[in-house]
Coordinates of C-alpha atoms and ligand atoms in Angstrom, one line a residue:
Chain A
M191 CA 41.9 15.8 -4.2
T192 CA 39.1 14.3 -2.3
E193 CA 37.0 11.5 -3.8
P194 CA 33.7 12.5 -5.3
V195 CA 30.5 11.5 -3.5
L196 CA 29.0 10.2 -6.7
S197 CA 30.8 9.0 -9.7
L198 CA 29.7 7.4 -13.0
S199 CA 32.1 5.8 -15.4
G200 CA 31.3 4.5 -18.8
V201 CA 27.6 4.0 -18.1
R202 CA 25.6 2.6 -21.1
K203 CA 22.0 1.9 -21.6
S204 CA 20.0 1.0 -24.8
F205 CA 16.4 0.6 -25.4
G206 CA 16.5 -1.7 -28.4
A207 CA 18.6 0.0 -31.0
L208 CA 18.3 3.4 -29.3
K209 CA 21.4 4.2 -27.3
V210 CA 19.9 6.4 -24.5
T211 CA 23.0 6.5 -22.4
D212 CA 26.2 6.2 -24.5
G213 CA 29.2 5.9 -22.3
V214 CA 28.5 8.6 -19.7
S215 CA 31.1 9.4 -17.1
L216 CA 30.6 12.2 -14.6
D217 CA 31.0 12.9 -10.9
V218 CA 29.6 15.1 -8.2
A219 CA 31.9 16.3 -5.4
A220 CA 30.7 16.8 -1.8
G221 CA 28.7 20.0 -1.6
E222 CA 28.8 20.6 -5.3
L223 CA 25.8 21.4 -7.4
H224 CA 26.4 19.8 -10.8
A225 CA 23.8 20.6 -13.5
L226 CA 23.0 18.2 -16.2
I227 CA 21.4 19.8 -19.2
G228 CA 20.5 18.7 -22.7
P229 CA 17.6 18.8 -25.2
N230 CA 14.4 16.8 -24.8
G231 CA 15.0 13.1 -25.2
A232 CA 18.8 13.5 -24.5
G233 CA 18.6 10.7 -21.9
K234 CA 18.8 12.8 -18.7
T235 CA 15.9 11.1 -16.9
T236 CA 17.1 7.7 -18.0
L237 CA 20.5 8.5 -16.5
V238 CA 18.9 9.6 -13.2
H239 CA 16.9 6.4 -13.2
Q240 CA 20.1 4.4 -13.5
I241 CA 21.8 6.4 -10.7
S242 CA 18.8 5.9 -8.4
G243 CA 18.6 2.2 -9.3
M244 CA 15.2 2.1 -11.1
L245 CA 17.0 1.0 -14.2
R246 CA 20.1 -1.1 -14.5
P247 CA 22.8 0.1 -16.8
D248 CA 23.9 -2.3 -19.6
A249 CA 27.6 -1.5 -18.9
G250 CA 29.7 0.8 -16.7
S251 CA 29.7 1.4 -13.0
I252 CA 28.3 3.8 -10.5
H253 CA 30.2 4.5 -7.3
F254 CA 28.6 6.3 -4.3
R255 CA 30.5 7.2 -1.1
G256 CA 33.4 5.0 -2.1
S257 CA 31.4 1.8 -2.8
D258 CA 30.2 0.3 -6.0
I259 CA 26.4 0.6 -6.0
T260 CA 25.8 -0.5 -9.6
G261 CA 24.0 -3.7 -8.5
F262 CA 22.1 -2.1 -5.5
S263 CA 18.3 -2.0 -5.4
P264 CA 16.7 1.5 -5.3
E265 CA 15.7 1.0 -1.6
R266 CA 19.3 0.1 -0.7
R267 CA 20.7 3.2 -2.5
S268 CA 18.2 5.3 -0.7
R269 CA 19.2 3.8 2.7
A270 CA 22.8 4.5 1.7
G271 CA 22.0 8.2 1.4
L272 CA 21.1 8.7 -2.2
A273 CA 17.9 10.7 -2.5
R274 CA 16.0 11.8 -5.6
T275 CA 13.0 13.7 -6.9
F276 CA 11.0 13.0 -10.0
Q277 CA 10.3 14.9 -13.2
I278 CA 6.7 14.0 -12.8
T279 CA 6.1 14.7 -9.1
S280 CA 5.7 11.6 -7.0
T281 CA 4.0 11.9 -3.6
I282 CA 1.4 10.0 -1.7
P283 CA -1.7 12.0 -2.6
S284 CA -4.0 10.7 0.2
L285 CA -1.4 11.4 3.0
S286 CA -0.9 14.8 4.4
V287 CA 2.3 16.8 3.8
L288 CA 3.4 15.9 7.3
E289 CA 2.7 12.2 6.8
N290 CA 4.5 12.2 3.4
V291 CA 7.6 13.7 4.9
A292 CA 7.4 11.5 7.9
L293 CA 7.9 8.5 5.6
G294 CA 11.5 9.4 5.1
V295 CA 12.1 10.0 8.8
Q296 CA 10.6 6.6 9.4
A297 CA 12.8 5.0 6.8
R298 CA 16.0 6.4 8.4
G299 CA 15.1 5.9 12.0
P300 CA 15.0 2.8 14.2
S301 CA 12.2 0.1 13.8
P302 CA 10.9 1.6 10.5
L303 CA 8.3 -1.2 10.2
A304 CA 7.0 -1.4 13.8
L305 CA 3.7 -3.3 13.5
L306 CA 1.9 -1.9 16.5
R307 CA 3.4 1.5 17.0
H308 CA 1.0 4.3 16.2
A309 CA 2.5 6.4 13.5
A310 CA 0.3 9.6 13.3
S311 CA 1.0 10.6 16.9
D312 CA 4.7 9.7 16.9
E313 CA 6.7 12.9 17.7
S314 CA 10.0 11.1 16.8
L315 CA 8.6 11.0 13.3
N316 CA 6.7 14.3 13.2
G317 CA 9.4 16.4 14.8
P318 CA 12.1 15.9 12.2
A319 CA 9.4 15.9 9.5
R320 CA 8.2 19.4 10.6
A321 CA 11.7 20.7 10.5
A322 CA 12.1 19.5 6.9
I323 CA 8.7 21.0 6.0
E324 CA 9.8 24.3 7.5
A325 CA 13.1 24.2 5.6
V326 CA 11.2 24.1 2.3
G327 CA 8.7 26.7 3.3
L328 CA 5.6 24.5 3.5
A329 CA 5.0 24.9 7.3
E330 CA 1.5 26.3 6.8
R331 CA 0.5 23.4 4.6
A332 CA 1.6 20.6 6.8
D333 CA -1.8 19.1 7.4
V334 CA -3.1 19.4 3.8
L335 CA -3.3 16.3 1.8
A336 CA -0.4 16.1 -0.8
G337 CA -2.9 15.6 -3.6
W338 CA -4.3 19.0 -3.0
L339 CA -1.0 20.9 -3.2
S340 CA -0.2 23.2 -6.1
H341 CA 2.4 22.0 -8.5
G342 CA 5.2 24.1 -7.0
E343 CA 4.3 23.0 -3.5
K344 CA 4.5 19.4 -4.6
R345 CA 8.0 20.1 -5.9
A346 CA 8.9 21.6 -2.6
L347 CA 7.3 18.6 -0.8
E348 CA 9.5 16.2 -2.8
I349 CA 12.6 18.1 -1.8
A350 CA 11.5 17.9 1.9
M351 CA 11.0 14.1 1.5
A352 CA 14.5 13.9 0.1
L353 CA 16.0 15.9 2.9
T354 CA 14.6 13.6 5.6
L355 CA 16.6 10.8 4.2
E356 CA 19.7 12.6 5.5
P357 CA 21.2 12.1 2.1
A358 CA 24.8 12.6 1.0
A359 CA 23.6 13.3 -2.5
I360 CA 20.3 14.4 -4.1
L361 CA 19.2 13.9 -7.7
L362 CA 16.8 16.5 -8.8
D363 CA 15.0 15.8 -12.1
E364 CA 13.6 19.1 -13.4
P365 CA 12.4 20.5 -10.1
L366 CA 11.2 23.7 -11.9
A367 CA 9.3 22.0 -14.7
G368 CA 5.7 23.2 -15.0
V369 CA 6.0 25.7 -12.1
G370 CA 4.9 29.3 -12.4
R371 CA 7.3 32.2 -12.1
E372 CA 6.8 33.1 -8.5
E373 CA 6.9 29.6 -7.2
G374 CA 9.9 28.9 -9.4
E375 CA 11.8 31.8 -7.8
R376 CA 11.0 30.3 -4.4
L377 CA 12.3 27.0 -5.5
I378 CA 15.5 28.4 -6.8
A379 CA 16.0 30.2 -3.5
L380 CA 15.3 26.9 -1.7
L381 CA 17.9 25.1 -3.9
K382 CA 20.4 27.9 -3.2
S383 CA 19.8 27.5 0.5
L384 CA 20.7 23.8 0.2
K385 CA 23.8 24.4 -1.9
G386 CA 27.0 23.4 -0.2
R387 CA 25.3 21.0 2.2
Y388 CA 24.6 18.2 -0.2
A389 CA 26.1 16.9 -3.4
M390 CA 23.4 17.6 -6.0
L391 CA 22.8 16.6 -9.5
L392 CA 20.4 19.0 -11.0
V393 CA 18.6 18.2 -14.3
E394 CA 17.0 21.4 -15.5
H395 CA 15.8 23.1 -18.7
D396 CA 15.6 26.5 -17.2
M397 CA 18.9 28.0 -18.2
E398 CA 18.6 31.0 -16.0
A399 CA 18.3 28.8 -13.0
V400 CA 21.1 26.5 -14.1
F401 CA 23.6 29.3 -14.5
A402 CA 22.5 30.9 -11.3
L403 CA 22.9 27.7 -9.3
A404 CA 25.5 25.4 -10.9
D405 CA 29.1 25.0 -9.9
R406 CA 29.6 22.8 -12.9
V407 CA 27.5 22.0 -16.0
T408 CA 27.5 18.8 -18.1
V409 CA 25.8 18.8 -21.5
L410 CA 24.2 15.6 -22.7
V411 CA 23.1 15.2 -26.3
Y412 CA 21.8 11.8 -27.7
G413 CA 23.1 10.1 -24.6
R414 CA 26.6 11.4 -24.9
V415 CA 28.4 14.0 -22.9
I416 CA 29.4 16.7 -25.3
A417 CA 30.8 19.2 -22.8
S418 CA 31.5 19.5 -19.2
G419 CA 33.0 22.3 -17.1
D420 CA 32.3 25.5 -15.2
P421 CA 29.2 27.4 -16.4
A422 CA 31.0 30.2 -18.2
S423 CA 33.1 27.9 -20.4
V424 CA 30.2 25.6 -21.1
R425 CA 28.1 28.6 -22.2
A426 CA 31.0 29.7 -24.5
D427 CA 31.5 26.2 -26.0
P428 CA 30.7 26.4 -29.7
A429 CA 29.5 22.7 -29.8
V430 CA 27.1 23.4 -27.0
R431 CA 25.9 26.6 -28.6
E432 CA 25.2 24.7 -31.8
A433 CA 23.7 21.6 -30.3
Y434 CA 21.7 23.1 -27.5
L435 CA 21.9 26.6 -26.4
G436 CA 21.4 27.8 -30.0
E437 CA 17.8 26.5 -29.8
E438 CA 17.1 28.7 -26.9
G439 CA 18.1 31.8 -28.9
Chain B
M71 CA 2.1 30.3 -1.9
S72 CA 0.2 32.5 -4.3
A73 CA -0.5 29.8 -7.0
T74 CA -2.3 27.6 -4.4
P75 CA -5.8 26.8 -5.5
A76 CA -8.4 27.8 -3.0
L77 CA -8.9 24.7 -0.8
P78 CA -12.2 24.5 1.0
D79 CA -12.1 22.2 4.0
A80 CA -14.9 20.1 2.7
A81 CA -14.3 20.2 -1.0
P82 CA -16.2 17.7 -3.2
G83 CA -14.5 15.1 -5.3
E84 CA -12.4 12.0 -5.0
P85 CA -9.9 12.9 -2.3
Q86 CA -12.8 13.5 0.1
A87 CA -12.9 9.8 0.8
F88 CA -9.5 10.1 2.4
A89 CA -10.1 13.4 4.1
L90 CA -9.4 13.7 7.8
P91 CA -13.0 14.0 9.1
A92 CA -13.9 10.6 7.6
R93 CA -11.0 9.0 9.5
K94 CA -12.3 10.5 12.8
R95 CA -15.8 9.1 12.1
R96 CA -14.5 5.6 12.0
P97 CA -14.4 4.7 15.7
L98 CA -18.0 5.9 16.2
I99 CA -19.4 3.7 13.5
A100 CA -17.4 0.7 14.8
I101 CA -18.6 1.3 18.4
I102 CA -22.2 1.4 17.3
L103 CA -21.7 -1.7 15.2
F104 CA -20.2 -3.7 18.0
L105 CA -22.8 -2.6 20.6
A106 CA -25.5 -3.7 18.1
L107 CA -23.8 -7.1 17.6
A108 CA -23.4 -7.5 21.4
A109 CA -27.2 -6.9 21.8
V110 CA -28.2 -9.5 19.2
P111 CA -28.6 -12.5 21.6
L112 CA -30.7 -10.4 24.0
V113 CA -32.9 -9.2 21.1
V114 CA -33.3 -12.7 19.9
S115 CA -34.3 -13.9 23.3
L116 CA -37.0 -11.2 23.3
G117 CA -38.6 -12.8 20.3
L118 CA -36.7 -12.3 17.1
P119 CA -36.4 -15.4 14.8
A120 CA -34.0 -17.8 16.6
H121 CA -32.1 -18.6 13.4
W122 CA -30.8 -15.0 13.5
L123 CA -28.3 -16.0 16.2
T124 CA -26.9 -18.7 13.9
L125 CA -27.0 -16.4 10.9
V126 CA -25.2 -13.5 12.7
T127 CA -22.6 -15.9 14.1
R128 CA -21.9 -17.1 10.6
A129 CA -21.8 -13.6 9.3
M130 CA -19.3 -12.6 12.0
I131 CA -17.1 -15.6 11.1
F132 CA -17.0 -14.5 7.5
A133 CA -16.5 -10.9 8.7
I134 CA -13.2 -12.0 10.3
A135 CA -12.1 -13.4 6.9
A136 CA -13.3 -10.3 5.1
L137 CA -11.5 -8.1 7.6
S138 CA -8.3 -10.0 7.0
L139 CA -8.8 -9.6 3.2
D140 CA -9.4 -5.9 3.6
L141 CA -5.9 -5.6 5.1
I142 CA -4.3 -6.7 1.9
L143 CA -7.0 -5.7 -0.6
G144 CA -8.3 -2.4 0.8
V145 CA -5.2 -1.2 2.6
G146 CA -2.5 -2.9 0.6
G147 CA -4.2 -2.8 -2.8
L148 CA -3.6 -6.5 -3.5
V149 CA -6.7 -8.2 -5.0
S150 CA -6.2 -11.7 -3.7
F151 CA -8.6 -14.2 -5.3
G152 CA -7.5 -17.2 -3.2
H153 CA -8.3 -16.0 0.2
A154 CA -10.8 -18.8 0.9
A155 CA -7.8 -21.2 0.9
F156 CA -6.9 -19.9 4.4
I157 CA -10.4 -20.4 5.7
G158 CA -10.2 -24.0 4.3
I159 CA -6.8 -24.7 5.9
G160 CA -8.1 -23.4 9.3
A161 CA -11.3 -25.5 8.9
Y162 CA -9.4 -28.7 7.8
V163 CA -6.8 -28.4 10.6
T164 CA -9.7 -28.1 13.0
G165 CA -11.6 -31.0 11.5
I166 CA -8.6 -33.3 11.3
M167 CA -7.4 -32.6 14.8
I168 CA -10.8 -33.1 16.3
T169 CA -11.2 -36.3 14.4
E170 CA -7.9 -37.4 15.8
G171 CA -9.1 -36.6 19.3
R172 CA -7.3 -33.3 19.8
T173 CA -10.1 -30.8 20.6
E174 CA -8.1 -28.3 22.6
A175 CA -8.3 -24.9 20.8
L176 CA -5.0 -23.8 22.2
L177 CA -3.5 -26.8 20.5
I178 CA -5.4 -26.4 17.2
L179 CA -4.9 -22.6 16.8
P180 CA -1.1 -22.6 16.8
V181 CA -1.1 -25.3 14.2
I182 CA -3.5 -23.2 12.1
F183 CA -1.4 -20.1 12.4
V184 CA 1.8 -21.8 11.5
L185 CA 0.3 -23.6 8.5
C186 CA -1.6 -20.6 7.2
G187 CA 1.5 -18.4 7.8
L188 CA 3.6 -20.8 5.8
F189 CA 1.1 -21.2 3.0
A190 CA 0.9 -17.4 2.8
A191 CA 4.6 -17.0 2.9
V192 CA 5.3 -19.4 0.1
T193 CA 2.4 -18.5 -2.2
G194 CA 2.8 -14.8 -1.4
A195 CA 6.5 -14.9 -2.3
V196 CA 5.6 -16.2 -5.7
S197 CA 2.4 -14.2 -6.3
L198 CA 3.9 -10.9 -5.2
R199 CA 6.4 -11.0 -8.1
T200 CA 3.4 -10.2 -10.3
K201 CA 1.0 -7.3 -10.4
G202 CA -2.6 -6.6 -11.4
V203 CA -4.5 -9.3 -13.2
A204 CA -1.5 -11.7 -13.1
F205 CA -1.6 -11.4 -9.3
I206 CA -5.3 -12.2 -9.2
M207 CA -4.8 -15.2 -11.5
I208 CA -1.9 -16.6 -9.5
T209 CA -3.6 -16.3 -6.1
L210 CA -6.6 -17.9 -7.8
A211 CA -4.4 -20.8 -8.9
F212 CA -3.0 -21.3 -5.5
G213 CA -6.5 -21.2 -4.0
Q214 CA -7.6 -23.9 -6.5
M215 CA -4.5 -25.9 -5.6
A216 CA -5.6 -26.0 -1.9
F217 CA -9.1 -26.9 -3.1
F218 CA -7.9 -30.0 -5.1
L219 CA -5.6 -30.9 -2.2
A220 CA -8.6 -31.1 0.1
Q221 CA -10.5 -33.1 -2.4
A222 CA -7.7 -35.6 -2.4
L223 CA -7.7 -36.0 1.3
S224 CA -9.6 -39.3 1.1
A225 CA -8.8 -40.3 4.7
Y226 CA -10.7 -37.2 5.8
G227 CA -13.8 -37.4 3.6
G228 CA -12.3 -36.3 0.2
D229 CA -14.9 -34.8 -2.0
D230 CA -17.7 -35.4 0.5
G231 CA -16.2 -33.5 3.3
L232 CA -15.7 -34.4 6.9
T233 CA -18.3 -34.4 9.7
L234 CA -16.8 -33.4 13.0
S235 CA -17.5 -35.7 16.0
D236 CA -17.3 -32.9 18.4
R237 CA -16.6 -29.2 18.8
S238 CA -13.4 -27.8 20.2
T239 CA -12.7 -27.2 23.8
L240 CA -10.8 -24.4 25.6
L241 CA -8.7 -25.4 28.6
G242 CA -11.2 -28.2 29.2
F243 CA -14.2 -25.9 29.1
K244 CA -16.8 -25.9 26.3
P245 CA -17.4 -22.3 25.2
F246 CA -18.0 -23.4 21.7
A247 CA -20.8 -25.8 22.6
S248 CA -23.9 -23.6 23.4
R249 CA -25.2 -21.3 20.7
T250 CA -25.1 -18.2 22.9
S251 CA -21.7 -18.7 24.3
F252 CA -20.3 -19.5 20.9
Y253 CA -21.9 -16.3 19.7
Y254 CA -19.9 -14.3 22.2
V255 CA -16.7 -16.2 21.5
V256 CA -17.1 -15.3 17.8
L257 CA -17.9 -11.7 18.7
A258 CA -14.9 -11.5 20.9
A259 CA -12.7 -12.9 18.2
L260 CA -14.1 -10.4 15.7
A261 CA -13.5 -7.5 18.0
G262 CA -10.0 -8.7 18.7
C263 CA -9.2 -9.0 15.0
Y264 CA -10.8 -5.6 14.3
L265 CA -8.6 -4.0 17.0
L266 CA -5.5 -5.8 15.9
I267 CA -5.9 -4.8 12.2
S268 CA -6.9 -1.3 13.1
V269 CA -3.7 -0.9 15.2
I270 CA -1.6 -2.4 12.4
V271 CA -3.2 0.0 9.8
A272 CA -2.4 3.0 12.0
S273 CA 1.1 1.8 12.7
R274 CA 4.3 2.6 11.0
F275 CA 4.0 -0.6 9.0
G276 CA 0.4 0.2 8.0
R277 CA 1.3 3.6 6.8
I278 CA 3.9 2.2 4.5
L279 CA 1.6 -0.5 3.3
R280 CA -1.1 2.1 2.5
A281 CA 1.4 4.5 0.9
A282 CA 2.7 1.7 -1.4
R283 CA -0.8 1.0 -2.7
E284 CA -0.9 4.6 -4.0
N285 CA 2.7 5.0 -5.1
A286 CA 5.0 2.0 -4.8
T287 CA 7.8 3.9 -6.5
R288 CA 7.9 6.7 -4.0
V289 CA 7.9 4.2 -1.1
T290 CA 10.8 2.3 -2.8
V291 CA 13.0 5.3 -3.3
T292 CA 12.3 6.3 0.3
G293 CA 14.2 3.2 1.2
F294 CA 11.5 0.5 1.8
D295 CA 11.4 -3.0 0.3
V296 CA 7.8 -2.9 -0.9
S297 CA 7.6 -6.6 -1.7
R298 CA 8.7 -7.6 1.7
I299 CA 6.1 -5.2 3.3
R300 CA 3.3 -6.7 1.2
L301 CA 4.5 -10.2 2.0
I302 CA 4.3 -9.5 5.8
A303 CA 0.8 -8.2 5.3
Y304 CA -0.2 -11.2 3.3
V305 CA 1.1 -13.6 6.0
I306 CA -0.8 -11.7 8.8
S307 CA -3.9 -11.7 6.6
G308 CA -3.7 -15.4 5.9
M309 CA -3.3 -16.3 9.6
I310 CA -6.3 -14.2 10.6
A311 CA -8.4 -15.9 7.9
G312 CA -7.3 -19.2 9.3
L313 CA -8.9 -18.2 12.6
S314 CA -12.2 -17.8 10.8
G315 CA -11.8 -21.3 9.4
F316 CA -11.4 -22.6 12.9
L317 CA -14.7 -20.9 14.0
L318 CA -16.5 -22.0 10.8
A319 CA -15.6 -25.7 11.4
N320 CA -16.9 -25.4 14.9
Q321 CA -20.1 -23.8 13.9
T322 CA -21.0 -26.2 11.1
E323 CA -19.4 -29.2 12.6
F324 CA -18.4 -30.1 9.1
V325 CA -15.6 -29.2 6.7
S326 CA -15.5 -29.7 2.9
P327 CA -13.4 -28.6 -0.1
A328 CA -16.2 -26.2 -1.0
Y329 CA -14.9 -23.9 1.8
M330 CA -12.0 -23.0 -0.4
S331 CA -13.6 -22.9 -3.8
W332 CA -12.8 -19.9 -6.0
A333 CA -16.5 -18.8 -5.6
R334 CA -16.0 -18.4 -1.9
S335 CA -12.9 -16.3 -2.5
G336 CA -15.0 -14.2 -4.8
E337 CA -17.7 -13.8 -2.2
L338 CA -15.1 -12.5 0.3
I339 CA -14.0 -9.9 -2.2
F340 CA -17.6 -8.9 -2.7
M341 CA -18.2 -8.5 1.0
V342 CA -15.2 -6.1 1.2
V343 CA -16.4 -4.2 -1.8
L344 CA -20.0 -4.2 -0.6
G345 CA -19.0 -2.7 2.8
G346 CA -16.4 -0.3 1.4
V347 CA -12.8 -1.1 0.6
G348 CA -10.1 -0.2 3.1
S349 CA -12.4 1.0 5.9
L350 CA -12.2 -2.2 8.0
H351 CA -15.6 -1.8 9.7
G352 CA -16.9 -1.8 6.1
A353 CA -15.7 -5.4 5.7
I354 CA -17.8 -6.4 8.8
I355 CA -20.9 -4.5 7.5
G356 CA -20.4 -6.1 4.1
A357 CA -20.2 -9.6 5.5
L358 CA -23.4 -9.0 7.5
A359 CA -25.2 -7.5 4.6
F360 CA -24.1 -10.3 2.3
L361 CA -25.2 -13.2 4.5
F362 CA -28.5 -11.5 5.3
A363 CA -29.2 -10.9 1.6
E364 CA -28.2 -14.5 0.8
D365 CA -30.5 -15.8 3.6
A366 CA -33.5 -13.7 2.6
L367 CA -33.2 -14.4 -1.1
S368 CA -32.7 -18.1 -0.6
R369 CA -36.0 -18.2 1.3
L370 CA -37.8 -16.5 -1.5
T371 CA -36.8 -18.8 -4.3
E372 CA -34.4 -21.7 -4.9
H373 CA -33.1 -19.7 -7.9
W374 CA -31.8 -17.0 -5.6
K375 CA -28.4 -17.0 -7.2
V376 CA -29.8 -15.8 -10.4
I377 CA -31.1 -12.7 -8.6
F378 CA -28.1 -12.3 -6.3
G379 CA -25.5 -12.2 -9.1
P380 CA -27.0 -9.3 -11.0
M381 CA -27.7 -7.5 -7.7
I382 CA -24.0 -7.6 -6.9
V383 CA -23.0 -6.3 -10.3
L384 CA -25.6 -3.4 -10.1
F385 CA -24.4 -2.6 -6.6
V386 CA -20.8 -2.4 -7.6
L387 CA -21.7 -0.3 -10.7
F388 CA -23.9 2.2 -8.9
T389 CA -22.3 2.8 -5.5
R390 CA -19.0 4.2 -4.7
G391 CA -17.3 3.5 -1.4
G392 CA -19.7 0.7 -0.6
L393 CA -22.2 0.8 2.3
V394 CA -19.7 2.7 4.4
G395 CA -19.5 5.3 1.7
I396 CA -23.3 5.6 1.7
I397 CA -23.3 5.9 5.5
G398 CA -20.6 8.5 5.2
R399 CA -22.4 10.6 2.7
L400 CA -25.6 10.5 4.8
G401 CA -23.6 11.5 7.8
R402 CA -22.0 14.4 6.0
R403 CA -25.4 15.7 5.0
H404 CA -26.2 16.2 8.6
D405 CA -23.0 17.9 9.6
Ligands
ATP210 N1 11.4 2.6 -21.1 C1 11.8 3.1 -22.4 N2 11.7 2.3 -23.5 C2 12.1 2.8 -24.7 N3 12.5 4.1 -24.9 C3 12.6 4.9 -23.8 C4 12.2 4.4 -22.5 N4 12.4 5.5 -21.6 C5 12.9 6.5 -22.4 N5 13.0 6.1 -23.7 C6 13.5 7.0 -24.7 O1 14.8 7.4 -24.4 C7 15.1 8.7 -24.8 C8 15.6 9.5 -23.6 O2 14.5 9.7 -22.7 P1 14.7 10.5 -21.3 O3 13.3 10.6 -20.7 O4 15.8 10.0 -20.6 O5 15.0 12.0 -21.9 P2 15.2 13.3 -21.1 O6 16.5 13.8 -21.4 O7 14.9 13.2 -19.7 O8 14.1 14.2 -21.8 P3 13.2 15.4 -21.2 O9 14.0 16.6 -21.2 O10 12.1 15.5 -22.2 O11 12.8 15.0 -19.9 C9 13.8 9.2 -25.4 O12 14.0 9.1 -26.8 C10 12.8 8.3 -24.9 O13 11.7 8.2 -25.8
MG211 MG1 13.5 13.8 -18.4

């Protein structure tokens, strides 16, 4: 069996007395779309923060592409090929879509901090950025300021920004949250088109989307993994039905 | 996409300030500004008050410092309240070296750049660990540290300051000696700094610096070390402010600890805010407006500071985007 791209073992995190991550182990294989579901406050976002380096776990380890990244800064994880999106969309509102996406191209390419090199006219940045924008279906919006995009478009923009990092894995924190039906369908189609090319950890409340996309599903409740497996068996799991799916009706 | 809100090209509201047309307008205002500055000596020779030449020279010197502050404050979003320290270091290095018989600018300037760069690197590395008000307070504290250090320099005037025996020279020539040639030297320095900072702002580095002001988290997860980028900007800014200290010492032929008082740092911030934060040419306009207002008020009454203070507060309260914002809004009305 090949080694997973991303693997967590025994990760723990508490805020005061609250155990938000309570010994979580999970992994994501190359090309796999692994969905992480769980009720509000289960600790999904906190877990994504720990994987992306924005929070340090109290205990446990995180391995990525064969090396222990538990102590890496977020920027170092990004450079190592671990990209993420945010539950609350996070873009640079006063930069255009093209400029936002070009940031990632710049980060990956040579001389990312050149002091005197004009950025806006740089085809070595804009070319790959346009390709990523096209891939997420925002080509017509390339010159619009990110702050002016619709919610769904911002979600797509974040995915384009992640793609330019040439990542091995992408963490997606509720990419469908707050998005209308039609835009949601476009985003699901977009995620489907990315499936197989990247290892993806998808946090999502939309069960229809989860069961349409996921190769594997892990259920988190109160910081603990209560079930993990292929979508059908997780759906059938009585503990899951009681703790989580039951609420959905 | 269907859920897209209608997006008129010139919609009103906040993001307008960043809209593309405003960016394109920038070079035109800057060109007019520099042409006007270049014409000042001619206009003065045709009969304007002679002290205008001195006043505009002084304003341009402060404009260089304000420009350098705009790089970190306006572009980088870092409110440094100790920027006058760099003017002071530049001025003191100039004063001390001239006193010691070293008048050559090409000798003095490298010393200024190295010392200002070092001071910025050390104080910046500490200050940039903090954010917001804490950052303001720490930069203020470092500024005051430089102020007290200058007061303690008893060999070079201490509290009373140091009168320069001479002005600098450049490769044996004396371009700093006559009022008109000094004016053009300062204008050239200002233009050079404006070009350099404009190029930096439009560069790959500048784009990241600007992006980090708006959303540091996003820039971080994109793979950039935000603190390091801010530190580089802080060092560049400090070195450029050091240049204005060199010019100031040459103009006044005097240096004193007052050059680096916290009040002076506050004035620099106000010049940037007055002109319009982050626009670069706004910092120049702000410095000119500030020094002219100060000059006019101080002629009216010796209690001018009592009037000037409230004027500043009212201005900040009632205008958005500073003088450049007002010019921009007027310009838009004619489009
Ligand atoms: N910085 C923090 N300090 C203290 N408590 C926190 C902090 N961040 C999150 N929490 C708490 O940790 C718990 C888990 O939060 P988290 O955001 O990870 O949940 P989630 O599974 O992403 O929920 P949702 O589905 O609503 O996004 C919540 O009870 C939250 O209030
Ligand atoms: Mg969450």
